Amino acid sequence: MITPNPGLQVLQSKLNLPKKELILEIELNGKMKFEHLMNTIYNQFGICHKVLSANVEYVNGRSFGSVQLYVNVNSEDFEKLEFYLENNKLLSTTIEYVCRKYL
């Protein structure tokens, strides 16, 4: 007997969710390493991102500064990421990225 894979059904429903292009600015306050944050965003949340700018300084192995990321993400995944950033006491602001497309 073949049973449906519930993970596949969830994946299919996620594919149909509309995505937004956002610029996310994160303030690093020494509580998390920059590299760990970038790996978590990609590996744990599956969010591909581009680093637009990063001003990161390392003091005693801790990361301080700010980073701007371009993300193309659906609202459900973005809410999870916001919750994660809030739990780790990382301040973040979000700007919706709107680009005029010419045909």
PDB file of N, CA and C in Angstrom:
ATOM      1  N   MET A   1       0.848  -1.178   0.000  1.00  0.00           N
ATOM      2  CA  MET A   1       0.000   0.000   0.000  1.00  0.00           C
ATOM      3  C   MET A   1       0.894   1.242   0.000  1.00  0.00           C
ATOM      4  N   ILE A   2       0.584   2.187  -0.851  1.00  0.00           N
ATOM      5  CA  ILE A   2       1.347   3.429  -0.939  1.00  0.00           C
ATOM      6  C   ILE A   2       0.605   4.508  -0.169  1.00  0.00           C
ATOM      7  N   THR A   3       1.314   5.136   0.753  1.00  0.00           N
ATOM      8  CA  THR A   3       0.705   6.221   1.530  1.00  0.00           C
ATOM      9  C   THR A   3       1.293   7.544   1.069  1.00  0.00           C
ATOM     10  N   PRO A   4       0.494   8.607   1.060  1.00  0.00           N
ATOM     11  CA  PRO A   4       0.999   9.915   0.632  1.00  0.00           C
ATOM     12  C   PRO A   4       2.001  10.472   1.639  1.00  0.00           C
ATOM     13  N   ASN A   5       2.993  11.138   1.133  1.00  0.00           N
ATOM     14  CA  ASN A   5       4.011  11.761   1.977  1.00  0.00           C
ATOM     15  C   ASN A   5       3.506  13.130   2.422  1.00  0.00           C
ATOM     16  N   PRO A   6       3.231  13.333   3.729  1.00  0.00           N
ATOM     17  CA  PRO A   6       2.718  14.624   4.177  1.00  0.00           C
ATOM     18  C   PRO A   6       3.710  15.763   3.946  1.00  0.00           C
ATOM     19  N   GLY A   7       4.999  15.470   3.986  1.00  0.00           N
ATOM     20  CA  GLY A   7       6.003  16.504   3.725  1.00  0.00           C
ATOM     21  C   GLY A   7       5.910  17.033   2.310  1.00  0.00           C
ATOM     22  N   LEU A   8       5.600  16.140   1.369  1.00  0.00           N
ATOM     23  CA  LEU A   8       5.458  16.541  -0.022  1.00  0.00           C
ATOM     24  C   LEU A   8       4.241  17.435  -0.203  1.00  0.00           C
ATOM     25  N   GLN A   9       3.156  17.129   0.494  1.00  0.00           N
ATOM     26  CA  GLN A   9       1.954  17.952   0.402  1.00  0.00           C
ATOM     27  C   GLN A   9       2.219  19.349   0.949  1.00  0.00           C
ATOM     28  N   VAL A  10       2.959  19.445   2.043  1.00  0.00           N
ATOM     29  CA  VAL A  10       3.301  20.743   2.612  1.00  0.00           C
ATOM     30  C   VAL A  10       4.166  21.522   1.638  1.00  0.00           C
ATOM     31  N   LEU A  11       5.134  20.846   1.022  1.00  0.00           N
ATOM     32  CA  LEU A  11       6.011  21.492   0.058  1.00  0.00           C
ATOM     33  C   LEU A  11       5.209  22.019  -1.129  1.00  0.00           C
ATOM     34  N   GLN A  12       4.271  21.223  -1.626  1.00  0.00           N
ATOM     35  CA  GLN A  12       3.455  21.658  -2.750  1.00  0.00           C
ATOM     36  C   GLN A  12       2.616  22.869  -2.380  1.00  0.00           C
ATOM     37  N   SER A  13       2.072  22.913  -1.181  1.00  0.00           N
ATOM     38  CA  SER A  13       1.264  24.062  -0.784  1.00  0.00           C
ATOM     39  C   SER A  13       2.132  25.302  -0.612  1.00  0.00           C
ATOM     40  N   LYS A  14       3.400  25.134  -0.194  1.00  0.00           N
ATOM     41  CA  LYS A  14       4.302  26.272  -0.055  1.00  0.00           C
ATOM     42  C   LYS A  14       4.673  26.861  -1.410  1.00  0.00           C
ATOM     43  N   LEU A  15       4.746  26.020  -2.420  1.00  0.00           N
ATOM     44  CA  LEU A  15       5.116  26.496  -3.741  1.00  0.00           C
ATOM     45  C   LEU A  15       4.078  27.463  -4.295  1.00  0.00           C
ATOM     46  N   ASN A  16       2.838  27.331  -3.868  1.00  0.00           N
ATOM     47  CA  ASN A  16       1.775  28.181  -4.378  1.00  0.00           C
ATOM     48  C   ASN A  16       1.621  29.481  -3.605  1.00  0.00           C
ATOM     49  N   LEU A  17       2.311  29.618  -2.478  1.00  0.00           N
ATOM     50  CA  LEU A  17       2.206  30.849  -1.704  1.00  0.00           C
ATOM     51  C   LEU A  17       2.932  31.969  -2.429  1.00  0.00           C
ATOM     52  N   PRO A  18       2.346  33.172  -2.449  1.00  0.00           N
ATOM     53  CA  PRO A  18       3.020  34.291  -3.120  1.00  0.00           C
ATOM     54  C   PRO A  18       4.272  34.705  -2.355  1.00  0.00           C
ATOM     55  N   LYS A  19       5.289  35.073  -3.104  1.00  0.00           N
ATOM     56  CA  LYS A  19       6.543  35.496  -2.493  1.00  0.00           C
ATOM     57  C   LYS A  19       6.692  36.999  -2.612  1.00  0.00           C
ATOM     58  N   LYS A  20       7.390  37.567  -1.636  1.00  0.00           N
ATOM     59  CA  LYS A  20       7.696  38.994  -1.641  1.00  0.00           C
ATOM     60  C   LYS A  20       9.197  39.171  -1.711  1.00  0.00           C
ATOM     61  N   GLU A  21       9.602  40.227  -2.361  1.00  0.00           N
ATOM     62  CA  GLU A  21      11.002  40.599  -2.374  1.00  0.00           C
ATOM     63  C   GLU A  21      11.203  41.623  -1.273  1.00  0.00           C
ATOM     64  N   LEU A  22      12.096  41.316  -0.335  1.00  0.00           N
ATOM     65  CA  LEU A  22      12.297  42.170   0.835  1.00  0.00           C
ATOM     66  C   LEU A  22      13.768  42.448   1.043  1.00  0.00           C
ATOM     67  N   ILE A  23      14.036  43.592   1.641  1.00  0.00           N
ATOM     68  CA  ILE A  23      15.376  43.894   2.130  1.00  0.00           C
ATOM     69  C   ILE A  23      15.281  43.858   3.647  1.00  0.00           C
ATOM     70  N   LEU A  24      16.073  43.003   4.248  1.00  0.00           N
ATOM     71  CA  LEU A  24      16.059  42.790   5.691  1.00  0.00           C
ATOM     72  C   LEU A  24      17.361  43.319   6.279  1.00  0.00           C
ATOM     73  N   GLU A  25      17.248  44.241   7.213  1.00  0.00           N
ATOM     74  CA  GLU A  25      18.432  44.764   7.879  1.00  0.00           C
ATOM     75  C   GLU A  25      18.475  44.212   9.302  1.00  0.00           C
ATOM     76  N   ILE A  26      19.607  43.615   9.653  1.00  0.00           N
ATOM     77  CA  ILE A  26      19.761  42.967  10.960  1.00  0.00           C
ATOM     78  C   ILE A  26      20.925  43.618  11.687  1.00  0.00           C
ATOM     79  N   GLU A  27      20.679  43.995  12.938  1.00  0.00           N
ATOM     80  CA  GLU A  27      21.722  44.552  13.798  1.00  0.00           C
ATOM     81  C   GLU A  27      22.350  43.422  14.604  1.00  0.00           C
ATOM     82  N   LEU A  28      23.634  43.223  14.436  1.00  0.00           N
ATOM     83  CA  LEU A  28      24.367  42.194  15.178  1.00  0.00           C
ATOM     84  C   LEU A  28      24.868  42.810  16.473  1.00  0.00           C
ATOM     85  N   ASN A  29      24.548  42.187  17.590  1.00  0.00           N
ATOM     86  CA  ASN A  29      24.878  42.757  18.893  1.00  0.00           C
ATOM     87  C   ASN A  29      25.796  41.865  19.728  1.00  0.00           C
ATOM     88  N   GLY A  30      26.505  40.959  19.079  1.00  0.00           N
ATOM     89  CA  GLY A  30      27.434  40.100  19.794  1.00  0.00           C
ATOM     90  C   GLY A  30      26.827  38.830  20.346  1.00  0.00           C
ATOM     91  N   LYS A  31      25.528  38.656  20.198  1.00  0.00           N
ATOM     92  CA  LYS A  31      24.880  37.459  20.733  1.00  0.00           C
ATOM     93  C   LYS A  31      24.993  36.263  19.789  1.00  0.00           C
ATOM     94  N   MET A  32      25.279  36.536  18.504  1.00  0.00           N
ATOM     95  CA  MET A  32      25.369  35.456  17.534  1.00  0.00           C
ATOM     96  C   MET A  32      26.431  35.813  16.495  1.00  0.00           C
ATOM     97  N   LYS A  33      27.176  34.808  16.075  1.00  0.00           N
ATOM     98  CA  LYS A  33      28.183  35.047  15.042  1.00  0.00           C
ATOM     99  C   LYS A  33      27.500  35.269  13.700  1.00  0.00           C
ATOM    100  N   PHE A  34      28.085  36.136  12.910  1.00  0.00           N
ATOM    101  CA  PHE A  34      27.563  36.471  11.589  1.00  0.00           C
ATOM    102  C   PHE A  34      27.421  35.219  10.722  1.00  0.00           C
ATOM    103  N   GLU A  35      28.451  34.386  10.699  1.00  0.00           N
ATOM    104  CA  GLU A  35      28.431  33.177   9.867  1.00  0.00           C
ATOM    105  C   GLU A  35      27.332  32.214  10.306  1.00  0.00           C
ATOM    106  N   HIS A  36      27.141  32.100  11.617  1.00  0.00           N
ATOM    107  CA  HIS A  36      26.092  31.221  12.143  1.00  0.00           C
ATOM    108  C   HIS A  36      24.717  31.723  11.710  1.00  0.00           C
ATOM    109  N   LEU A  37      24.513  33.019  11.752  1.00  0.00           N
ATOM    110  CA  LEU A  37      23.234  33.595  11.337  1.00  0.00           C
ATOM    111  C   LEU A  37      22.957  33.313   9.862  1.00  0.00           C
ATOM    112  N   MET A  38      23.950  33.514   9.005  1.00  0.00           N
ATOM    113  CA  MET A  38      23.768  33.283   7.566  1.00  0.00           C
ATOM    114  C   MET A  38      23.471  31.808   7.285  1.00  0.00           C
ATOM    115  N   ASN A  39      24.176  30.901   7.969  1.00  0.00           N
ATOM    116  CA  ASN A  39      23.927  29.469   7.799  1.00  0.00           C
ATOM    117  C   ASN A  39      22.536  29.077   8.276  1.00  0.00           C
ATOM    118  N   THR A  40      22.101  29.651   9.381  1.00  0.00           N
ATOM    119  CA  THR A  40      20.783  29.335   9.923  1.00  0.00           C
ATOM    120  C   THR A  40      19.681  29.782   8.972  1.00  0.00           C
ATOM    121  N   ILE A  41      19.816  30.985   8.435  1.00  0.00           N
ATOM    122  CA  ILE A  41      18.795  31.494   7.513  1.00  0.00           C
ATOM    123  C   ILE A  41      18.658  30.574   6.315  1.00  0.00           C
ATOM    124  N   TYR A  42      19.776  30.098   5.792  1.00  0.00           N
ATOM    125  CA  TYR A  42      19.724  29.243   4.605  1.00  0.00           C
ATOM    126  C   TYR A  42      19.383  27.794   4.943  1.00  0.00           C
ATOM    127  N   ASN A  43      20.076  27.210   5.918  1.00  0.00           N
ATOM    128  CA  ASN A  43      19.909  25.777   6.207  1.00  0.00           C
ATOM    129  C   ASN A  43      18.646  25.454   6.993  1.00  0.00           C
ATOM    130  N   GLN A  44      18.340  26.230   8.021  1.00  0.00           N
ATOM    131  CA  GLN A  44      17.196  25.912   8.864  1.00  0.00           C
ATOM    132  C   GLN A  44      15.882  26.389   8.246  1.00  0.00           C
ATOM    133  N   PHE A  45      15.900  27.581   7.651  1.00  0.00           N
ATOM    134  CA  PHE A  45      14.665  28.140   7.113  1.00  0.00           C
ATOM    135  C   PHE A  45      14.539  27.964   5.603  1.00  0.00           C
ATOM    136  N   GLY A  46      15.612  27.558   4.942  1.00  0.00           N
ATOM    137  CA  GLY A  46      15.562  27.351   3.498  1.00  0.00           C
ATOM    138  C   GLY A  46      15.368  28.627   2.707  1.00  0.00           C
ATOM    139  N   ILE A  47      15.817  29.745   3.267  1.00  0.00           N
ATOM    140  CA  ILE A  47      15.650  31.040   2.612  1.00  0.00           C
ATOM    141  C   ILE A  47      16.955  31.422   1.931  1.00  0.00           C
ATOM    142  N   CYS A  48      16.889  31.521   0.605  1.00  0.00           N
ATOM    143  CA  CYS A  48      18.054  31.991  -0.143  1.00  0.00           C
ATOM    144  C   CYS A  48      18.131  33.502   0.027  1.00  0.00           C
ATOM    145  N   HIS A  49      19.341  34.000   0.180  1.00  0.00           N
ATOM    146  CA  HIS A  49      19.511  35.431   0.397  1.00  0.00           C
ATOM    147  C   HIS A  49      20.772  35.928  -0.289  1.00  0.00           C
ATOM    148  N   LYS A  50      20.803  37.219  -0.534  1.00  0.00           N
ATOM    149  CA  LYS A  50      21.989  37.881  -1.065  1.00  0.00           C
ATOM    150  C   LYS A  50      22.384  38.949  -0.063  1.00  0.00           C
ATOM    151  N   VAL A  51      23.653  39.018   0.249  1.00  0.00           N
ATOM    152  CA  VAL A  51      24.144  40.054   1.160  1.00  0.00           C
ATOM    153  C   VAL A  51      24.340  41.317   0.333  1.00  0.00           C
ATOM    154  N   LEU A  52      23.561  42.348   0.643  1.00  0.00           N
ATOM    155  CA  LEU A  52      23.683  43.621  -0.054  1.00  0.00           C
ATOM    156  C   LEU A  52      24.797  44.463   0.538  1.00  0.00           C
ATOM    157  N   SER A  53      24.859  44.479   1.861  1.00  0.00           N
ATOM    158  CA  SER A  53      25.952  45.175   2.536  1.00  0.00           C
ATOM    159  C   SER A  53      26.147  44.556   3.912  1.00  0.00           C
ATOM    160  N   ALA A  54      27.385  44.607   4.368  1.00  0.00           N
ATOM    161  CA  ALA A  54      27.695  44.070   5.694  1.00  0.00           C
ATOM    162  C   ALA A  54      28.788  44.928   6.310  1.00  0.00           C
ATOM    163  N   ASN A  55      28.531  45.401   7.490  1.00  0.00           N
ATOM    164  CA  ASN A  55      29.513  46.148   8.261  1.00  0.00           C
ATOM    165  C   ASN A  55      29.650  45.399   9.585  1.00  0.00           C
ATOM    166  N   VAL A  56      30.541  44.408   9.587  1.00  0.00           N
ATOM    167  CA  VAL A  56      30.665  43.510  10.729  1.00  0.00           C
ATOM    168  C   VAL A  56      32.061  43.622  11.312  1.00  0.00           C
ATOM    169  N   GLU A  57      32.110  43.784  12.618  1.00  0.00           N
ATOM    170  CA  GLU A  57      33.383  43.790  13.333  1.00  0.00           C
ATOM    171  C   GLU A  57      33.344  42.660  14.354  1.00  0.00           C
ATOM    172  N   TYR A  58      34.506  42.047  14.540  1.00  0.00           N
ATOM    173  CA  TYR A  58      34.620  40.930  15.474  1.00  0.00           C
ATOM    174  C   TYR A  58      35.417  41.394  16.687  1.00  0.00           C
ATOM    175  N   VAL A  59      34.828  41.239  17.869  1.00  0.00           N
ATOM    176  CA  VAL A  59      35.492  41.576  19.122  1.00  0.00           C
ATOM    177  C   VAL A  59      35.401  40.351  20.016  1.00  0.00           C
ATOM    178  N   ASN A  60      36.548  39.781  20.348  1.00  0.00           N
ATOM    179  CA  ASN A  60      36.606  38.572  21.180  1.00  0.00           C
ATOM    180  C   ASN A  60      35.709  37.453  20.640  1.00  0.00           C
ATOM    181  N   GLY A  61      35.702  37.275  19.324  1.00  0.00           N
ATOM    182  CA  GLY A  61      34.915  36.211  18.715  1.00  0.00           C
ATOM    183  C   GLY A  61      33.437  36.516  18.572  1.00  0.00           C
ATOM    184  N   ARG A  62      33.024  37.726  18.893  1.00  0.00           N
ATOM    185  CA  ARG A  62      31.614  38.115  18.785  1.00  0.00           C
ATOM    186  C   ARG A  62      31.433  39.062  17.612  1.00  0.00           C
ATOM    187  N   SER A  63      30.278  38.995  16.978  1.00  0.00           N
ATOM    188  CA  SER A  63      29.998  39.824  15.800  1.00  0.00           C
ATOM    189  C   SER A  63      29.148  41.027  16.184  1.00  0.00           C
ATOM    190  N   PHE A  64      29.610  42.207  15.778  1.00  0.00           N
ATOM    191  CA  PHE A  64      28.885  43.453  15.993  1.00  0.00           C
ATOM    192  C   PHE A  64      28.770  44.180  14.660  1.00  0.00           C
ATOM    193  N   GLY A  65      27.679  44.903  14.469  1.00  0.00           N
ATOM    194  CA  GLY A  65      27.508  45.679  13.250  1.00  0.00           C
ATOM    195  C   GLY A  65      26.134  45.451  12.653  1.00  0.00           C
ATOM    196  N   SER A  66      26.060  45.600  11.342  1.00  0.00           N
ATOM    197  CA  SER A  66      24.779  45.407  10.675  1.00  0.00           C
ATOM    198  C   SER A  66      24.991  44.746   9.322  1.00  0.00           C
ATOM    199  N   VAL A  67      23.939  44.114   8.858  1.00  0.00           N
ATOM    200  CA  VAL A  67      23.966  43.444   7.559  1.00  0.00           C
ATOM    201  C   VAL A  67      22.613  43.660   6.882  1.00  0.00           C
ATOM    202  N   GLN A  68      22.649  43.907   5.585  1.00  0.00           N
ATOM    203  CA  GLN A  68      21.425  44.024   4.795  1.00  0.00           C
ATOM    204  C   GLN A  68      21.353  42.840   3.850  1.00  0.00           C
ATOM    205  N   LEU A  69      20.218  42.160   3.881  1.00  0.00           N
ATOM    206  CA  LEU A  69      20.011  40.977   3.046  1.00  0.00           C
ATOM    207  C   LEU A  69      18.834  41.198   2.110  1.00  0.00           C
ATOM    208  N   TYR A  70      18.976  40.719   0.887  1.00  0.00           N
ATOM    209  CA  TYR A  70      17.861  40.676  -0.054  1.00  0.00           C
ATOM    210  C   TYR A  70      17.302  39.262   0.016  1.00  0.00           C
ATOM    211  N   VAL A  71      16.006  39.140   0.276  1.00  0.00           N
ATOM    212  CA  VAL A  71      15.360  37.831   0.342  1.00  0.00           C
ATOM    213  C   VAL A  71      14.101  37.836  -0.518  1.00  0.00           C
ATOM    214  N   ASN A  72      13.808  36.698  -1.096  1.00  0.00           N
ATOM    215  CA  ASN A  72      12.574  36.485  -1.841  1.00  0.00           C
ATOM    216  C   ASN A  72      11.875  35.339  -1.141  1.00  0.00           C
ATOM    217  N   VAL A  73      10.852  35.656  -0.339  1.00  0.00           N
ATOM    218  CA  VAL A  73      10.323  34.680   0.606  1.00  0.00           C
ATOM    219  C   VAL A  73       8.801  34.823   0.721  1.00  0.00           C
ATOM    220  N   ASN A  74       8.131  33.713   1.054  1.00  0.00           N
ATOM    221  CA  ASN A  74       6.691  33.804   1.313  1.00  0.00           C
ATOM    222  C   ASN A  74       6.467  34.264   2.748  1.00  0.00           C
ATOM    223  N   SER A  75       5.258  34.702   3.032  1.00  0.00           N
ATOM    224  CA  SER A  75       4.975  35.306   4.338  1.00  0.00           C
ATOM    225  C   SER A  75       5.126  34.324   5.499  1.00  0.00           C
ATOM    226  N   GLU A  76       4.791  33.063   5.276  1.00  0.00           N
ATOM    227  CA  GLU A  76       4.894  32.058   6.343  1.00  0.00           C
ATOM    228  C   GLU A  76       6.353  31.860   6.783  1.00  0.00           C
ATOM    229  N   ASP A  77       7.238  31.682   5.823  1.00  0.00           N
ATOM    230  CA  ASP A  77       8.650  31.500   6.146  1.00  0.00           C
ATOM    231  C   ASP A  77       9.251  32.762   6.753  1.00  0.00           C
ATOM    232  N   PHE A  78       8.814  33.909   6.271  1.00  0.00           N
ATOM    233  CA  PHE A  78       9.344  35.160   6.812  1.00  0.00           C
ATOM    234  C   PHE A  78       8.914  35.357   8.263  1.00  0.00           C
ATOM    235  N   GLU A  79       7.684  34.975   8.600  1.00  0.00           N
ATOM    236  CA  GLU A  79       7.230  35.066   9.992  1.00  0.00           C
ATOM    237  C   GLU A  79       8.088  34.195  10.902  1.00  0.00           C
ATOM    238  N   LYS A  80       8.449  33.002  10.430  1.00  0.00           N
ATOM    239  CA  LYS A  80       9.309  32.111  11.215  1.00  0.00           C
ATOM    240  C   LYS A  80      10.683  32.752  11.432  1.00  0.00           C
ATOM    241  N   LEU A  81      11.211  33.369  10.385  1.00  0.00           N
ATOM    242  CA  LEU A  81      12.508  34.031  10.497  1.00  0.00           C
ATOM    243  C   LEU A  81      12.441  35.208  11.457  1.00  0.00           C
ATOM    244  N   GLU A  82      11.386  36.004  11.374  1.00  0.00           N
ATOM    245  CA  GLU A  82      11.222  37.132  12.299  1.00  0.00           C
ATOM    246  C   GLU A  82      11.147  36.652  13.740  1.00  0.00           C
ATOM    247  N   PHE A  83      10.424  35.570  13.974  1.00  0.00           N
ATOM    248  CA  PHE A  83      10.310  34.998  15.316  1.00  0.00           C
ATOM    249  C   PHE A  83      11.680  34.552  15.821  1.00  0.00           C
ATOM    250  N   TYR A  84      12.454  33.921  14.942  1.00  0.00           N
ATOM    251  CA  TYR A  84      13.804  33.469  15.298  1.00  0.00           C
ATOM    252  C   TYR A  84      14.693  34.659  15.669  1.00  0.00           C
ATOM    253  N   LEU A  85      14.653  35.705  14.872  1.00  0.00           N
ATOM    254  CA  LEU A  85      15.470  36.889  15.152  1.00  0.00           C
ATOM    255  C   LEU A  85      15.057  37.540  16.468  1.00  0.00           C
ATOM    256  N   GLU A  86      13.750  37.599  16.704  1.00  0.00           N
ATOM    257  CA  GLU A  86      13.242  38.176  17.949  1.00  0.00           C
ATOM    258  C   GLU A  86      13.691  37.354  19.159  1.00  0.00           C
ATOM    259  N   ASN A  87      13.597  36.032  19.056  1.00  0.00           N
ATOM    260  CA  ASN A  87      14.008  35.148  20.155  1.00  0.00           C
ATOM    261  C   ASN A  87      15.483  35.284  20.481  1.00  0.00           C
ATOM    262  N   ASN A  88      16.306  35.567  19.468  1.00  0.00           N
ATOM    263  CA  ASN A  88      17.740  35.723  19.673  1.00  0.00           C
ATOM    264  C   ASN A  88      18.138  37.176  19.906  1.00  0.00           C
ATOM    265  N   LYS A  89      17.136  38.001  20.139  1.00  0.00           N
ATOM    266  CA  LYS A  89      17.333  39.417  20.480  1.00  0.00           C
ATOM    267  C   LYS A  89      18.167  40.170  19.439  1.00  0.00           C
ATOM    268  N   LEU A  90      17.901  39.855  18.167  1.00  0.00           N
ATOM    269  CA  LEU A  90      18.536  40.570  17.067  1.00  0.00           C
ATOM    270  C   LEU A  90      17.511  41.539  16.489  1.00  0.00           C
ATOM    271  N   LEU A  91      17.842  42.822  16.510  1.00  0.00           N
ATOM    272  CA  LEU A  91      16.933  43.820  15.973  1.00  0.00           C
ATOM    273  C   LEU A  91      16.941  43.736  14.458  1.00  0.00           C
ATOM    274  N   SER A  92      15.765  43.843  13.866  1.00  0.00           N
ATOM    275  CA  SER A  92      15.694  43.801  12.413  1.00  0.00           C
ATOM    276  C   SER A  92      14.606  44.739  11.919  1.00  0.00           C
ATOM    277  N   THR A  93      14.829  45.287  10.746  1.00  0.00           N
ATOM    278  CA  THR A  93      13.815  46.077  10.062  1.00  0.00           C
ATOM    279  C   THR A  93      13.667  45.508   8.658  1.00  0.00           C
ATOM    280  N   THR A  94      12.480  45.672   8.107  1.00  0.00           N
ATOM    281  CA  THR A  94      12.180  45.099   6.800  1.00  0.00           C
ATOM    282  C   THR A  94      11.636  46.182   5.887  1.00  0.00           C
ATOM    283  N   ILE A  95      12.101  46.173   4.658  1.00  0.00           N
ATOM    284  CA  ILE A  95      11.611  47.084   3.639  1.00  0.00           C
ATOM    285  C   ILE A  95      11.180  46.237   2.459  1.00  0.00           C
ATOM    286  N   GLU A  96       9.962  46.474   1.976  1.00  0.00           N
ATOM    287  CA  GLU A  96       9.527  45.726   0.792  1.00  0.00           C
ATOM    288  C   GLU A  96      10.245  46.305  -0.423  1.00  0.00           C
ATOM    289  N   TYR A  97      10.838  45.428  -1.196  1.00  0.00           N
ATOM    290  CA  TYR A  97      11.607  45.827  -2.361  1.00  0.00           C
ATOM    291  C   TYR A  97      10.693  45.823  -3.579  1.00  0.00           C
ATOM    292  N   VAL A  98      10.567  46.974  -4.196  1.00  0.00           N
ATOM    293  CA  VAL A  98       9.722  47.080  -5.378  1.00  0.00           C
ATOM    294  C   VAL A  98      10.616  47.562  -6.521  1.00  0.00           C
ATOM    295  N   CYS A  99      10.652  46.794  -7.564  1.00  0.00           N
ATOM    296  CA  CYS A  99      11.466  47.141  -8.723  1.00  0.00           C
ATOM    297  C   CYS A  99      10.563  47.282  -9.936  1.00  0.00           C
ATOM    298  N   ARG A 100      10.695  48.366 -10.619  1.00  0.00           N
ATOM    299  CA  ARG A 100       9.911  48.579 -11.818  1.00  0.00           C
ATOM    300  C   ARG A 100      10.463  47.692 -12.929  1.00  0.00           C
ATOM    301  N   LYS A 101       9.605  46.936 -13.543  1.00  0.00           N
ATOM    302  CA  LYS A 101      10.039  46.025 -14.609  1.00  0.00           C
ATOM    303  C   LYS A 101       9.609  46.592 -15.952  1.00  0.00           C
ATOM    304  N   TYR A 102      10.550  46.653 -16.842  1.00  0.00           N
ATOM    305  CA  TYR A 102      10.290  47.176 -18.183  1.00  0.00           C
ATOM    306  C   TYR A 102      10.208  46.033 -19.169  1.00  0.00           C
ATOM    307  N   LEU A 103       9.293  46.120 -20.069  1.00  0.00           N
ATOM    308  CA  LEU A 103       9.135  45.073 -21.085  1.00  0.00           C
ATOM    309  C   LEU A 103       9.681  45.527 -22.408  1.00  0.00           C
TER     310      LEU A 103
END
